[in-house]
XYZ file of C-alpha atoms in Angstrom:
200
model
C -20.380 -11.440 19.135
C -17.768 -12.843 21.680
C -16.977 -10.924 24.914
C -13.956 -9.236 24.177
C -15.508 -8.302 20.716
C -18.731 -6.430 22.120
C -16.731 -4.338 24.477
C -15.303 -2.706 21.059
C -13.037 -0.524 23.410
C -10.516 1.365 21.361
C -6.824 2.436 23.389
C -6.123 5.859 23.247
C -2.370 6.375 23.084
C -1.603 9.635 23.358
C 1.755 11.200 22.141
C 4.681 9.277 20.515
C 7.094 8.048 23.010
C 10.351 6.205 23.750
C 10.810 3.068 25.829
C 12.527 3.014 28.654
C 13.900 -0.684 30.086
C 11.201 -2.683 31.530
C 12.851 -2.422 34.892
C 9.791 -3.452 38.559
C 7.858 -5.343 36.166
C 8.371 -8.645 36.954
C 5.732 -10.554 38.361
C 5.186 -9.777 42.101
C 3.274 -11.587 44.672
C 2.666 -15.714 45.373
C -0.165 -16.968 43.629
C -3.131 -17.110 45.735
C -4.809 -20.523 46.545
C -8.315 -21.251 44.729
C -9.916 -23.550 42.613
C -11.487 -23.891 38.929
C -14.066 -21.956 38.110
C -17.241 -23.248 38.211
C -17.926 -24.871 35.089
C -21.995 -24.118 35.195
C -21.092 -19.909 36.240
C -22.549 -17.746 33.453
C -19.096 -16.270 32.459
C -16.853 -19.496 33.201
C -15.896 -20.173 29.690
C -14.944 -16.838 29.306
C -12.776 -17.011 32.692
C -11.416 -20.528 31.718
C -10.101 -19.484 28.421
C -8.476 -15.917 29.733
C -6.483 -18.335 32.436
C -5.348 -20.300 29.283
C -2.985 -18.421 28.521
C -2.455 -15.823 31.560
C 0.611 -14.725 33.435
C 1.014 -16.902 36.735
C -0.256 -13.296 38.897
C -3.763 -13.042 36.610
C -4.372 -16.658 37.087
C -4.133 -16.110 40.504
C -6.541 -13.511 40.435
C -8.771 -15.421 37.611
C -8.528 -19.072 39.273
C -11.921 -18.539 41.719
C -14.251 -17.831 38.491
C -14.609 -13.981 40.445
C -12.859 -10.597 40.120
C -13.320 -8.403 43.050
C -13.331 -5.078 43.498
C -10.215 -5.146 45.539
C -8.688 -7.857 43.384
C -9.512 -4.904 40.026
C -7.741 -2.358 41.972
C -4.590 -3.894 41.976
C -4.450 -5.695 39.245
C -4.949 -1.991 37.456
C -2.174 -0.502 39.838
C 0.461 -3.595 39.129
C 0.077 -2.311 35.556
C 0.352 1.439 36.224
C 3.513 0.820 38.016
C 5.124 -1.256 35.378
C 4.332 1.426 32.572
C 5.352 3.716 35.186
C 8.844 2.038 35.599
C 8.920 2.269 31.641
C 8.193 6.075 31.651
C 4.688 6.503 31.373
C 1.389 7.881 32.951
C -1.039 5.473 32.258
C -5.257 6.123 33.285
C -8.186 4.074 32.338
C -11.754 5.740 32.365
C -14.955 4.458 33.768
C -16.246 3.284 30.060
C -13.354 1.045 29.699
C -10.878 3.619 27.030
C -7.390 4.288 28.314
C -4.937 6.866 27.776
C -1.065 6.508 28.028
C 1.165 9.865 28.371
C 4.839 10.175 28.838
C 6.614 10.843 31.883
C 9.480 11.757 31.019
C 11.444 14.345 28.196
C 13.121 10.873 26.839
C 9.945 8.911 26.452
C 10.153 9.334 22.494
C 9.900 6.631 20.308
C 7.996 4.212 17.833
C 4.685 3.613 18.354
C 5.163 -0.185 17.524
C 7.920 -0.022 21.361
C 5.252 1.463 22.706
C 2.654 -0.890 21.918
C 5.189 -4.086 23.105
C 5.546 -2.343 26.190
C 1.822 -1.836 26.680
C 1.167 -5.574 25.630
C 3.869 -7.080 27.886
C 2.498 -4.634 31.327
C -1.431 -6.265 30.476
C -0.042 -9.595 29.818
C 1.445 -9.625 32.940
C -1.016 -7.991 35.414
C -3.922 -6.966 32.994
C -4.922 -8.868 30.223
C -8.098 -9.513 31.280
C -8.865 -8.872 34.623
C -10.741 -5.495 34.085
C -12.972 -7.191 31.143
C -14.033 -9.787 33.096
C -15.110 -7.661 35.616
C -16.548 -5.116 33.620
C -18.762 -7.850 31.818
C -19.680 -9.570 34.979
C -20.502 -6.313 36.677
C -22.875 -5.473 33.526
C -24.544 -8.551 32.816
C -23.762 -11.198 35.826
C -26.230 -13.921 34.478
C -24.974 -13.363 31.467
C -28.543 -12.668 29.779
C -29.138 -12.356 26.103
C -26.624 -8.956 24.930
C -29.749 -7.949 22.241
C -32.640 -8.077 24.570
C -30.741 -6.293 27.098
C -29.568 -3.337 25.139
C -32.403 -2.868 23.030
C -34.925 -2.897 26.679
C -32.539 -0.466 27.304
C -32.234 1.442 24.731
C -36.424 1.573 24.722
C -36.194 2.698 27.832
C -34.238 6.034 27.353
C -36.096 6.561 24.458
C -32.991 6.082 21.855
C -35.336 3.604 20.040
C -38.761 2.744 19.655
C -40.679 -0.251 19.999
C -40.263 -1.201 16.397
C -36.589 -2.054 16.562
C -35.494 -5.118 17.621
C -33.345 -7.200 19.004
C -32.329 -8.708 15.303
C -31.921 -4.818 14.461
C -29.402 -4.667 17.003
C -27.466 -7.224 16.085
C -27.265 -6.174 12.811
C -26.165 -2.612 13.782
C -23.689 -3.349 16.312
C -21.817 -5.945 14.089
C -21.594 -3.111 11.759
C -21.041 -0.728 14.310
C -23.341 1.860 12.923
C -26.363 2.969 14.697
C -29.633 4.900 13.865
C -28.845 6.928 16.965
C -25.212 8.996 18.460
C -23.384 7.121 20.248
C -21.473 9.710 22.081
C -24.469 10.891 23.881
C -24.955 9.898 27.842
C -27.889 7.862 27.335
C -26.174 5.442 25.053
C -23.114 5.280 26.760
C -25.057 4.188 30.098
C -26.838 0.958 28.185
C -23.011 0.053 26.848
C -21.974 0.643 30.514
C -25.007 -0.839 32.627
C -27.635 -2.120 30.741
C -29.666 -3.386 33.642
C -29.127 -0.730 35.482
C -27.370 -2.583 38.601
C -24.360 -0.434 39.558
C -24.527 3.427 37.740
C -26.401 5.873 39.410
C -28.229 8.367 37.440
């Protein structure tokens, strides 16, 4: 399964809204010096094809092969401001799901203007700047995605022994488990497999 693909994070919009112009969100800042990244980096293929097609400020961000924590921040508060300036309150959660909420009494329209204002905000600040550093922060060598989870999974006692890393695959392309998926101890393997950066 690609990257993008095993994040499986679904966008909670909530309410139907209208669209107000797309007024402060123009690209802001000069692009910031760096160089490739480093083709031999666990994740650079995955950084070298999100600068592909990125917006001249996410490149900047995306050029040095890392996403800081700093760098996260306000990459996730360029956005915020220009769904702001289009009339809406938009939060993002710790496992990655978002919600977006109007702002204002006019903020009613088709979900479809809603969605191209969402798309053009992330393709100018966001597209994939929080990915990439939630996959990095997860899995920085990039390790094998079944052996991880199912160690994991072992280890909080979601699974036995006797399922595998072939059973995982299987399951998470299908997306259906033989254990809930809503419950803490699953959602910390998605989060932090290897247990580098959640406490508890």
């Amino acid at each position: 399964m690609n990257m993008v693909a095993h994040r499986q994070i679904s966008l909670l919009v909530v309410a139907v809204v209208m669209i107000a112009p797309l007024t402060g969100c123009a690209d802001s800042g000069d692009p910031v010096a760096g160089s490739s990244p480093v083709s031999d980096a666990p994740w650079a293929d995955e950084f070298a094809s999100a600068m592909s097609g990125a917006s001249d400020y996410e490149r900047s961000v995306l050029e040095d092969g890392v996403v800081t924590p700093a760098e996260l921040v306000e990459a996730q508060s360029k956005k915020r401001s220009c769904l702001k300036d289009a009339g809406y309150r938009w939060d993002i959660e710790e496992d990655g799901t978002s919600s977006l909420d109007p702002i204002s009494e006019r903020a009613v329209s088709p979900t479809r203007m809603l969605n191209g204002v969402l798309q053009e905000c992330s393709r100018r600040f966001d597209q994939n700047v929080t990915v990439l550093f939630d996959e990095v922060r997860r899995n920085p060598q990039r390790e094998d995605e079944a052996r991880i989870m199912v160690a994991c999974l072992r280890e909080v006692g979601l699974v036995d022994r006797s399922y595998t890393e072939r059973d995982w695959r299987r399951d998470d392309d299908r997306g259906v488990y033989p254990f809930g998926t809503s419950s803490e101890a699953f959602v910390g393997c998605r989060l932090d497999p290897l247990r580098l950066w959640r406490s508890g």
